[in-house]
Coordinates of C-alpha atoms in Angstrom, one line a residue:
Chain A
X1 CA 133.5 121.5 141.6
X2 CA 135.3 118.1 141.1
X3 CA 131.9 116.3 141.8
X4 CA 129.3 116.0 139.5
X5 CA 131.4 115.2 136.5
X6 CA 130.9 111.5 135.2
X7 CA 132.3 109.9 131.8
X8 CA 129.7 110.4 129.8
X9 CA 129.7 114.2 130.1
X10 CA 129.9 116.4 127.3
X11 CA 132.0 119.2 127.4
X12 CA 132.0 122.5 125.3
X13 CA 134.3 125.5 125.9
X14 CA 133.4 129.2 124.8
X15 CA 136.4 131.3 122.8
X16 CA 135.7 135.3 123.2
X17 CA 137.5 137.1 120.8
X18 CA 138.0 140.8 120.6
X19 CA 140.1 144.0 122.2
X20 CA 136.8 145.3 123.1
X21 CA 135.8 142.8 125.8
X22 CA 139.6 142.9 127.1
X23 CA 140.1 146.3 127.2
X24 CA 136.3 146.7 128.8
X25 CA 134.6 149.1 126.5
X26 CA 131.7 145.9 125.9
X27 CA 130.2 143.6 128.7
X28 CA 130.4 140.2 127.9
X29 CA 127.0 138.6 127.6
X30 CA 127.2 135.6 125.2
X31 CA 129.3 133.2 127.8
X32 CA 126.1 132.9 130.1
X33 CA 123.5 132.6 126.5
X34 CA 126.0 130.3 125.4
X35 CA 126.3 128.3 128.8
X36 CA 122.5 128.4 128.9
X37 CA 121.7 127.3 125.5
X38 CA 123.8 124.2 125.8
X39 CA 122.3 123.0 129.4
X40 CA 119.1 122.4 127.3
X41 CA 120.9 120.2 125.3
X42 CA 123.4 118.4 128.4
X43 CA 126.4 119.6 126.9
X44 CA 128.3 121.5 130.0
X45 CA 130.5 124.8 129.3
X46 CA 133.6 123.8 131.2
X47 CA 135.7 126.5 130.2
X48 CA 135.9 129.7 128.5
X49 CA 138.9 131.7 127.5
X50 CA 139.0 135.6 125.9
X51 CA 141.9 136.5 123.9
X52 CA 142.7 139.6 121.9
X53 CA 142.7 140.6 118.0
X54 CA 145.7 139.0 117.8
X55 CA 146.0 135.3 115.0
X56 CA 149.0 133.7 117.4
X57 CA 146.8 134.0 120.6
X58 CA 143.8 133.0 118.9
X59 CA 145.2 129.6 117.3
X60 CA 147.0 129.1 120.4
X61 CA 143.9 129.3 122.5
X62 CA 141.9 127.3 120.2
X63 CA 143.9 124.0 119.4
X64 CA 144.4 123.9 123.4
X65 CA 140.5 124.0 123.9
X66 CA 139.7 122.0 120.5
X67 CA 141.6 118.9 121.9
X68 CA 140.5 119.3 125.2
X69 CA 136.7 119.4 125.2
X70 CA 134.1 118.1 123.1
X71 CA 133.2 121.2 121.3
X72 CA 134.5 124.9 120.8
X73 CA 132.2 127.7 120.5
X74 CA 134.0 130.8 119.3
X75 CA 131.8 134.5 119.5
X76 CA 133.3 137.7 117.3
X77 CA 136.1 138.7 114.5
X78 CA 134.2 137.5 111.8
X79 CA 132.8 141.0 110.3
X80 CA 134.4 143.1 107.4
X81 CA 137.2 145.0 109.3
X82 CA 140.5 144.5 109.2
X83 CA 140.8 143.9 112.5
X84 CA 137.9 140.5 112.0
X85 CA 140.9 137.6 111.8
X86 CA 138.9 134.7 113.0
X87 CA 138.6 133.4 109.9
X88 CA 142.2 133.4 108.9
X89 CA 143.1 131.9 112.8
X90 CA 140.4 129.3 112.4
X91 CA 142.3 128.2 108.8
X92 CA 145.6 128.5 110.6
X93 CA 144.9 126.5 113.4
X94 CA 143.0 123.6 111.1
X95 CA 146.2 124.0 108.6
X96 CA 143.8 124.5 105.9
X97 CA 143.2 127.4 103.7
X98 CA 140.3 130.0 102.9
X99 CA 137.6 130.3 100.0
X100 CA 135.1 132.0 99.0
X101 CA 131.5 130.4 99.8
X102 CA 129.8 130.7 97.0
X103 CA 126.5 130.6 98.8
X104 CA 127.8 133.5 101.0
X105 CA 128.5 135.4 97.9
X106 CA 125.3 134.6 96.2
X107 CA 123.7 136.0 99.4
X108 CA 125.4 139.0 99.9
X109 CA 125.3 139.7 96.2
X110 CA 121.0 139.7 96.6
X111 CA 121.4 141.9 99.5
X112 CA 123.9 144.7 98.1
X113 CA 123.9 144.1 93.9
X114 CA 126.6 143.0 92.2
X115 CA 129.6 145.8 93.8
X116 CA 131.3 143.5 96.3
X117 CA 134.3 145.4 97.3
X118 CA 137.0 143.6 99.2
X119 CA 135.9 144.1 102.4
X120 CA 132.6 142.6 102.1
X121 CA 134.3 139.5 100.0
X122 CA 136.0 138.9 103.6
X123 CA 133.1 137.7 105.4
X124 CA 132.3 134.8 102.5
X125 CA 135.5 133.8 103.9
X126 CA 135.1 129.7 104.8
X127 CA 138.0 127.6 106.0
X128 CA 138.4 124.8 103.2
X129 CA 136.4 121.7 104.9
X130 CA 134.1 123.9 106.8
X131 CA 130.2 123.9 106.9
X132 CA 128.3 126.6 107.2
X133 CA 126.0 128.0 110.3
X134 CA 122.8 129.8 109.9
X135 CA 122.2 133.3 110.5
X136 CA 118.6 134.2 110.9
X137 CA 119.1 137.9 111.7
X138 CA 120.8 139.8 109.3
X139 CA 124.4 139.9 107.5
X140 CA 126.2 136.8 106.5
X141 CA 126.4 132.9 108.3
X142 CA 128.9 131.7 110.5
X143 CA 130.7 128.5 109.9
X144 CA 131.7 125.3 112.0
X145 CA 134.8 122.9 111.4
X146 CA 135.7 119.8 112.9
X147 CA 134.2 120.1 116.7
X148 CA 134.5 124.2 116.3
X149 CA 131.7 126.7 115.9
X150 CA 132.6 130.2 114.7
X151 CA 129.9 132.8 115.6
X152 CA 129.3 136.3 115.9
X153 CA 130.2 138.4 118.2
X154 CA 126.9 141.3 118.3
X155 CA 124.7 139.3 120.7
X156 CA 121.7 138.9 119.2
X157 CA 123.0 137.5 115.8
X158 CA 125.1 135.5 117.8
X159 CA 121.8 133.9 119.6
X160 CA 120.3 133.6 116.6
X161 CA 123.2 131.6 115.0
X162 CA 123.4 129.4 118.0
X163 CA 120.3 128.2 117.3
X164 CA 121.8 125.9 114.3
X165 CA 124.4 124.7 116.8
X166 CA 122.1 122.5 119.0
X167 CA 121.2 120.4 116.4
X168 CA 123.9 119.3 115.9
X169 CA 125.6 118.6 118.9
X170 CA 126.1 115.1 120.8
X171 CA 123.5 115.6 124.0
X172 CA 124.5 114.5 127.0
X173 CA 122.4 114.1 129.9
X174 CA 120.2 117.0 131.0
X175 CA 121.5 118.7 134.2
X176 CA 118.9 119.9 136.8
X177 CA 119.8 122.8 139.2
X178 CA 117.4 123.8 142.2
X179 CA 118.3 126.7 144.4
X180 CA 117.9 126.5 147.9
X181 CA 117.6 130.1 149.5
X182 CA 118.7 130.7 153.3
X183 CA 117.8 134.1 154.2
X184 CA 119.5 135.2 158.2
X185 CA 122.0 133.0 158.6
X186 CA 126.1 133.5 157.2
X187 CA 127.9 131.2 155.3
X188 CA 129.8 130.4 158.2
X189 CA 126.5 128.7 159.5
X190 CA 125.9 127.2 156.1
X191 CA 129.1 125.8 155.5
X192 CA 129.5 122.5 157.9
X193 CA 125.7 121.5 157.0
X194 CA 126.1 122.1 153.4
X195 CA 129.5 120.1 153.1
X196 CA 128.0 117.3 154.9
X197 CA 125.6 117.0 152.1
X198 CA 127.8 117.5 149.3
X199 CA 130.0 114.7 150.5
X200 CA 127.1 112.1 151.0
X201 CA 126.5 112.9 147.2
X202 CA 129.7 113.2 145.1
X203 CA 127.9 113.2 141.8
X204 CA 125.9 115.8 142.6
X205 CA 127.6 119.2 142.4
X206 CA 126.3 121.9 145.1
X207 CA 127.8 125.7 145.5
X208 CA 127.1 128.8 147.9
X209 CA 126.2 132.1 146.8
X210 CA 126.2 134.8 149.1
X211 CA 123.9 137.7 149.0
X212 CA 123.3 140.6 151.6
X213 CA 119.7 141.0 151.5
X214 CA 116.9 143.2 153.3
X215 CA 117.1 140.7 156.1
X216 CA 121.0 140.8 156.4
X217 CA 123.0 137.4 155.4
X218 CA 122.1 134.9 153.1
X219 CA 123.1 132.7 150.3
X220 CA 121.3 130.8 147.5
X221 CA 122.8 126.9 147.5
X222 CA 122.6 125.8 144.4
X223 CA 122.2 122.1 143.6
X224 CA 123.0 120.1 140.3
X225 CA 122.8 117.3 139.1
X226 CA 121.3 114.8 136.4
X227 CA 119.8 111.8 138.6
X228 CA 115.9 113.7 138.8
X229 CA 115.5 111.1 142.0
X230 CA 118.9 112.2 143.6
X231 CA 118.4 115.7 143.1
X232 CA 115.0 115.8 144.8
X233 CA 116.1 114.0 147.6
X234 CA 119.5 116.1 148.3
X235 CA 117.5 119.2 148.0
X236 CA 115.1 117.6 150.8
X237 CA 118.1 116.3 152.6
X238 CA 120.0 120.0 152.9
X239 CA 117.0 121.8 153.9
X240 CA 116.6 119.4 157.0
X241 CA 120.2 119.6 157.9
X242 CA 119.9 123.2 157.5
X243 CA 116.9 123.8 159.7
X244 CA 118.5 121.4 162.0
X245 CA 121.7 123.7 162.0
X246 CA 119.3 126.9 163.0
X247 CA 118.4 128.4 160.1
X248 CA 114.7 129.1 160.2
X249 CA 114.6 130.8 156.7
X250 CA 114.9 128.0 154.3
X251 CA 112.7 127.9 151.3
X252 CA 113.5 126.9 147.7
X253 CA 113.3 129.3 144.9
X254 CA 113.6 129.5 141.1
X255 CA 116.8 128.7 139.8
X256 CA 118.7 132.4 139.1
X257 CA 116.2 134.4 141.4
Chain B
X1 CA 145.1 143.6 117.3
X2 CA 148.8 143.2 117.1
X3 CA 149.3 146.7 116.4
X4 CA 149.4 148.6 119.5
X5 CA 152.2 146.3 121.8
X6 CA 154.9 147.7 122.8
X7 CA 157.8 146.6 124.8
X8 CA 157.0 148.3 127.9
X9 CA 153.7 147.3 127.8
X10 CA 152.3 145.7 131.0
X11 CA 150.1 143.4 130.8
X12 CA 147.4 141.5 133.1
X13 CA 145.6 138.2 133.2
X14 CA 142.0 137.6 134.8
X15 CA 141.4 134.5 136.3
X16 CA 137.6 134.3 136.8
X17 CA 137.1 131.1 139.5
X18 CA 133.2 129.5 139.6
X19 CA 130.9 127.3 138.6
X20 CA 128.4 129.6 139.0
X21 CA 129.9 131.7 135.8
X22 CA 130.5 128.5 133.7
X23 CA 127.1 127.6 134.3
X24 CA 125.3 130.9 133.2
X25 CA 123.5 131.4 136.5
X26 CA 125.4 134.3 137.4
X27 CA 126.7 137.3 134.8
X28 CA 130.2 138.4 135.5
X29 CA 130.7 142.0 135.6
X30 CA 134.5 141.5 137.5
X31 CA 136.1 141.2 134.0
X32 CA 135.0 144.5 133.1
X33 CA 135.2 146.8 136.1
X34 CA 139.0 144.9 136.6
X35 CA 140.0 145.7 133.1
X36 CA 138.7 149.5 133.0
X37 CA 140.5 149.6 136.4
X38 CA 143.7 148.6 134.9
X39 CA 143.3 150.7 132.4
X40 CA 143.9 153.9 134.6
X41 CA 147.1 152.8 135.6
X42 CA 148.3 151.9 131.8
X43 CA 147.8 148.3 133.1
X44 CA 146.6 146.6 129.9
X45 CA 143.8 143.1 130.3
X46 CA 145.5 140.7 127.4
X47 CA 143.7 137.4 128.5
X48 CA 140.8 136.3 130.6
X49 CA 140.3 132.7 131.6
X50 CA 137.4 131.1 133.5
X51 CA 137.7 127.7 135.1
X52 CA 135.4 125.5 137.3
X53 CA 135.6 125.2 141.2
X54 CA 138.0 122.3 140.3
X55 CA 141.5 122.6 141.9
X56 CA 143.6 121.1 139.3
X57 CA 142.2 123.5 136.6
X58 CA 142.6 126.6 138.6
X59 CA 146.4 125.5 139.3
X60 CA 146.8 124.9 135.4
X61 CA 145.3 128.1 134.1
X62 CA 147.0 129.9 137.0
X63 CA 150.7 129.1 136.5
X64 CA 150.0 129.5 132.9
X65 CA 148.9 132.8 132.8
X66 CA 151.5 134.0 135.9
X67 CA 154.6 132.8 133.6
X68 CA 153.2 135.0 130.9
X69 CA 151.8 138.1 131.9
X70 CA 153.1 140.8 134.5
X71 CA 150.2 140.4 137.0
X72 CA 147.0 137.9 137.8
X73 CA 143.8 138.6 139.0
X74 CA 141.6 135.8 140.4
X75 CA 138.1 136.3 141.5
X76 CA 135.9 134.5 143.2
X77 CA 136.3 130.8 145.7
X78 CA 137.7 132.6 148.5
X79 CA 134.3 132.1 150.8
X80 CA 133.9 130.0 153.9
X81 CA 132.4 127.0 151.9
X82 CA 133.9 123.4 150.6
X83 CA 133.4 124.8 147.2
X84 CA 135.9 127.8 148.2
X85 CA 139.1 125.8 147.3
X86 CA 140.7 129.2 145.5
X87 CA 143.1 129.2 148.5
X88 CA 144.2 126.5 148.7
X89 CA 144.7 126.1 144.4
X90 CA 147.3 129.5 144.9
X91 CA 149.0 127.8 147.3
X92 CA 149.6 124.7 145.4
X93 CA 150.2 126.4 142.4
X94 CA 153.3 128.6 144.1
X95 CA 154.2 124.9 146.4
X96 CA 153.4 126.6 149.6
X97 CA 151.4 125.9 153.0
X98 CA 148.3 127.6 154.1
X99 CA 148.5 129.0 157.5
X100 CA 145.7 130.7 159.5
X101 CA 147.0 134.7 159.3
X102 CA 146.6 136.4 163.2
X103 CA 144.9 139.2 161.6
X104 CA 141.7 137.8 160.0
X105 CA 141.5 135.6 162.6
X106 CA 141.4 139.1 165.2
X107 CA 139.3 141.0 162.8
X108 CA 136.9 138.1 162.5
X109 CA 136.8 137.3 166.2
X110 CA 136.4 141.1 166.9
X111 CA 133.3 140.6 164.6
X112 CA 131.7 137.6 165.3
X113 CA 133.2 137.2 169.4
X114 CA 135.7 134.2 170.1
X115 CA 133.2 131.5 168.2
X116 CA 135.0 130.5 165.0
X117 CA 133.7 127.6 163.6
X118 CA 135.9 125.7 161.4
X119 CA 133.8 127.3 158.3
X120 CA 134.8 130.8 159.2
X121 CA 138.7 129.8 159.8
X122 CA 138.6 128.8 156.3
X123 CA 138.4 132.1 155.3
X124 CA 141.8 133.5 157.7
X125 CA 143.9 131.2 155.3
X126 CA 146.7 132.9 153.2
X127 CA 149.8 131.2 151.3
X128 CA 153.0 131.3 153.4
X129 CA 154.7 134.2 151.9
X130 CA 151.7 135.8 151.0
X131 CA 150.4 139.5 152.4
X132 CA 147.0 140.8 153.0
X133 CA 144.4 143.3 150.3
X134 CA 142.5 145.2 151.8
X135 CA 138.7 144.5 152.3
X136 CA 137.2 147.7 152.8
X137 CA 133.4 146.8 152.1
X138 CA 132.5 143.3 154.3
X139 CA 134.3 140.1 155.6
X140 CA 137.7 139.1 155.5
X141 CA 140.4 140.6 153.0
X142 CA 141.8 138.4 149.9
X143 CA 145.5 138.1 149.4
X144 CA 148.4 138.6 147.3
X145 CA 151.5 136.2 146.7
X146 CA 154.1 136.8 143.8
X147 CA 152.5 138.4 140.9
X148 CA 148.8 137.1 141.8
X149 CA 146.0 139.1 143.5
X150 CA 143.4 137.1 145.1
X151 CA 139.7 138.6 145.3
X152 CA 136.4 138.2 146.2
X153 CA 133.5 137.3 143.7
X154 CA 130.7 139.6 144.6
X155 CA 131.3 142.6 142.1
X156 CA 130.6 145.2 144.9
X157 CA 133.6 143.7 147.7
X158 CA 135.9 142.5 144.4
X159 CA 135.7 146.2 143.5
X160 CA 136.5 147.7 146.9
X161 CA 139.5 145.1 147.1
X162 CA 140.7 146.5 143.9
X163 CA 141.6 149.9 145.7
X164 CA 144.1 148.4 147.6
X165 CA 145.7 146.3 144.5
X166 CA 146.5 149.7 142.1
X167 CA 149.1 151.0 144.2
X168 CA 151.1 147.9 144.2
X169 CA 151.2 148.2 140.3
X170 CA 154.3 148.8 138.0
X171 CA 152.4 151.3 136.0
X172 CA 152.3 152.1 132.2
X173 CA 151.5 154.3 129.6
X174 CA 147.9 155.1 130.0
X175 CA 146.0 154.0 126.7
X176 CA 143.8 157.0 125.6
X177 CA 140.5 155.8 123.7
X178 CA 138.5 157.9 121.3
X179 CA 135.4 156.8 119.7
X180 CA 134.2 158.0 116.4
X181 CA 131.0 157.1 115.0
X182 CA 129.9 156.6 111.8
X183 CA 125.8 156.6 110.9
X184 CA 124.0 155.4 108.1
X185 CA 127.3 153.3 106.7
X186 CA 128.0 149.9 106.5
X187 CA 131.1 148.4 107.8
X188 CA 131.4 146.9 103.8
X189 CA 131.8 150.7 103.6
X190 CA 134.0 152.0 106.1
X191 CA 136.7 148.7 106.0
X192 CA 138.8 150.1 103.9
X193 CA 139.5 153.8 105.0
X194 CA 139.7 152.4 108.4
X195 CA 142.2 149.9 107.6
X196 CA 144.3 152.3 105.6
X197 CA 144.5 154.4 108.6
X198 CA 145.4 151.4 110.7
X199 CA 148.2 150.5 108.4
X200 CA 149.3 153.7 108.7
X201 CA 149.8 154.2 112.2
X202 CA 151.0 150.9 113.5
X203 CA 151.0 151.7 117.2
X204 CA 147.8 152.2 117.2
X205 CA 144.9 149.8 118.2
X206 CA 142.1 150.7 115.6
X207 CA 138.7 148.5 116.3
X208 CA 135.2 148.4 114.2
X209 CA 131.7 147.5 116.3
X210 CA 128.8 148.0 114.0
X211 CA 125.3 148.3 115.5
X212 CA 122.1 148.9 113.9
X213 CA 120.9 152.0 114.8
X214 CA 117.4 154.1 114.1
X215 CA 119.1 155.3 110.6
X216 CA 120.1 151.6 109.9
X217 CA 123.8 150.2 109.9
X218 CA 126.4 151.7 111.6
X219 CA 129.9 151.4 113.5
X220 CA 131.4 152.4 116.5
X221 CA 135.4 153.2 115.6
X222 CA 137.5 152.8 118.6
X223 CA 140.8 154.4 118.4
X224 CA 143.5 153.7 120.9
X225 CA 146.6 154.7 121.7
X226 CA 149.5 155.8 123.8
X227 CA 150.9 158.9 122.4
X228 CA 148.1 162.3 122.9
X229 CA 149.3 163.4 119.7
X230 CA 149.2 161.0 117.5
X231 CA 145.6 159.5 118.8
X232 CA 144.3 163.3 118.0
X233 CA 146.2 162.9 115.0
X234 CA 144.8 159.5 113.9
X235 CA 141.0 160.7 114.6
X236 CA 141.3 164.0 112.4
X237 CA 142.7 162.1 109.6
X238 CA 140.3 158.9 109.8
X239 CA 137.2 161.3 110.2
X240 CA 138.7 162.7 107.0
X241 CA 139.3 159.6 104.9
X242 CA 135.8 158.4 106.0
X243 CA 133.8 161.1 104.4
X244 CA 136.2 161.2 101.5
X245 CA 134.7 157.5 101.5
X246 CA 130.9 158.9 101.1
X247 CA 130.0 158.7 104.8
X248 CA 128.1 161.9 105.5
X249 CA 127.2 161.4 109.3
X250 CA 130.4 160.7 111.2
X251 CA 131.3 162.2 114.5
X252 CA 133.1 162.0 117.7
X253 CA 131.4 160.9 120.5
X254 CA 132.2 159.6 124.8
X255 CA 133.6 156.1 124.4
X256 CA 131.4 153.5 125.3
X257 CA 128.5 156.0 124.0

């Protein structure tokens, strides 16, 4: 939604890379942790893109959303396979070259002895320039670059790794989102109320969910927004036009439920 | 993976439209259930995209993505509320009006008698030049215009639209997938046999997703391919090369397992 967004927002964009979330063999979880995580910290996902195993698509992809948005988050390709390129796209889209992190190597050397055979060389992979990311869970670190944050892909390292990314971030203002629940009535109800409401508050950003519930029609109407005064008093405003409209099942709920 | 194109391929964009996903208040599912969909008729996913309820971004992304790829699938914006502007994007994007089409507007007055508030017109609005999908699960249908098929968010009525959108395909080869796990090996381990076999069968698509398992590490090989025989071919001779490797627990198993 055009409303909402002001000058001093900070923007962040999620890269998915990997065949398996294309071709639907994995479900895609770490765009909503990712999206999450940030909102703590103001910075709003306003894009994400997935693109296949494939260097041209992911350089392509990245230098687009690199000079568009404030920050790049990428998620997978940086294991031992062959098919793990993010390295080598991340170095080609930079135009910088590859090394060996010696602290990578030093770790992984603890872990499996002194036998590091090619494969496992590939993850101490770091662009030239690059700093690395902590990973608190198991196997080696990610690494950042310039506004880019390369992270795993396996969800839970990935949240663990993220959790070196906040810090380090530029924070923009917090955004609050209250949920509004109208159980009975249809969208087509919701709609004139709601819009009136949206359009007496342009920085404010509100959407419709639609649910079929127990009691038939319904929709969540979700309200955000960073002014704490403005958001209270459009979510007061939008249940009284609603009621006012005939909905008698108006209530708010968590945000999510 | 570059391996595994081929110049009949046909390919597919997602377009994911919402807030609500960028936000991380709601898990998209649509990605996955589209691509394995696809994947029946040899209809290969090669990029997703999500963008904001913002009409200028879905336009972008949209004409982008139907230059390049043989078909578009949009979810999501295609309610009865102000923030349900997908209509009206698709229509800028191919430089068209909107019109109201005669057969929402009967089905919905058959449903809802001859009230239609401006809210539920919304939702009769298709591009000039544009023809109907199918809805068979609640509400009105989505669209299609050129190579773009326009569907609902909610998983359960995006799905039943999809049943109406695989007939109109140009179809491919169907990609077979076979899934061969490995137990008790690291992917350090298993890199190099599986990227010899890769090498050696280029129009293959040969993927590694480690887990850690009850026995420790371990990796999900996923094998894909067009031709039956060489896929059957590829999986004897990787299961081979891996226990040549020193990996004593490796077996076929259902993809996605």
């Amino acid at each position: 939604m055009a409303s909402g967004e002001t000058g001093d927002r900070v923007t962040a964009a999620v890269l998915i890379i990997g065949d398996e979330i294309l071709s639907g063999r994995t479900q895609d979880t770490n765009l909503r942790d990712i999206s999450r995580y940030l909102g703590t910290f103001g910075v709003d996902l306003a894009e994400a893109r997935v693109v296949p195993d494939v260097i041209e698509e992911i350089v392509a992809a990245l230098n687009a959303l690199r000079e568009r948005y404030d920050y790049v988050i990428t998620t997978g390709g940086i294991g031992p396979t062959h098919d793990d390129i993010t390295a080598d796209a991340i170095a080609a889209a930079f135009g910088v070259e590859l090394y060996e992190h010696p602290d990578i190597l030093a770790l992984m050397t603890a872990r499996w002895g002194g036998e590091l055979n090619a494969a496992r060389r590939r993850m101490a992979r770091v662009p030239v320039g690059g700093d690395l990311v902590k990973n608190p869970v198991q196997g080696p670190p990610g690494f950042t670059i310039g506004n880019v944050f390369v992270l795993a892909g396996v969800p839970q390292i990935m949240r663990g790794m993220l959790e070196d990314v906040g810090p380090r971030l530029r924070t923009g203002a917090v955004t609050i989102s209250r949920t509004v629940r109208v159980e009975g009535s249809t969208e087509g109800v919701i709609a004139a109320p709601l819009e009136g409401v949206a359009r007496a508050h342009p920085a404010m950003s509100l959407g419709s969910y639609p649910f079929f519930g127990p009691d038939g029609y319904g929709s969540n109407l979700v309200l955000r927004g960073r002014d704490p005064e403005e958001v209270a008093a459009t979510v007061a405003e939008l249940m009284a036009v609603l009621k006012d409209a005939g909905c008698t099942n108006v209530k708010e709920v968590e945000p999510g439920a």
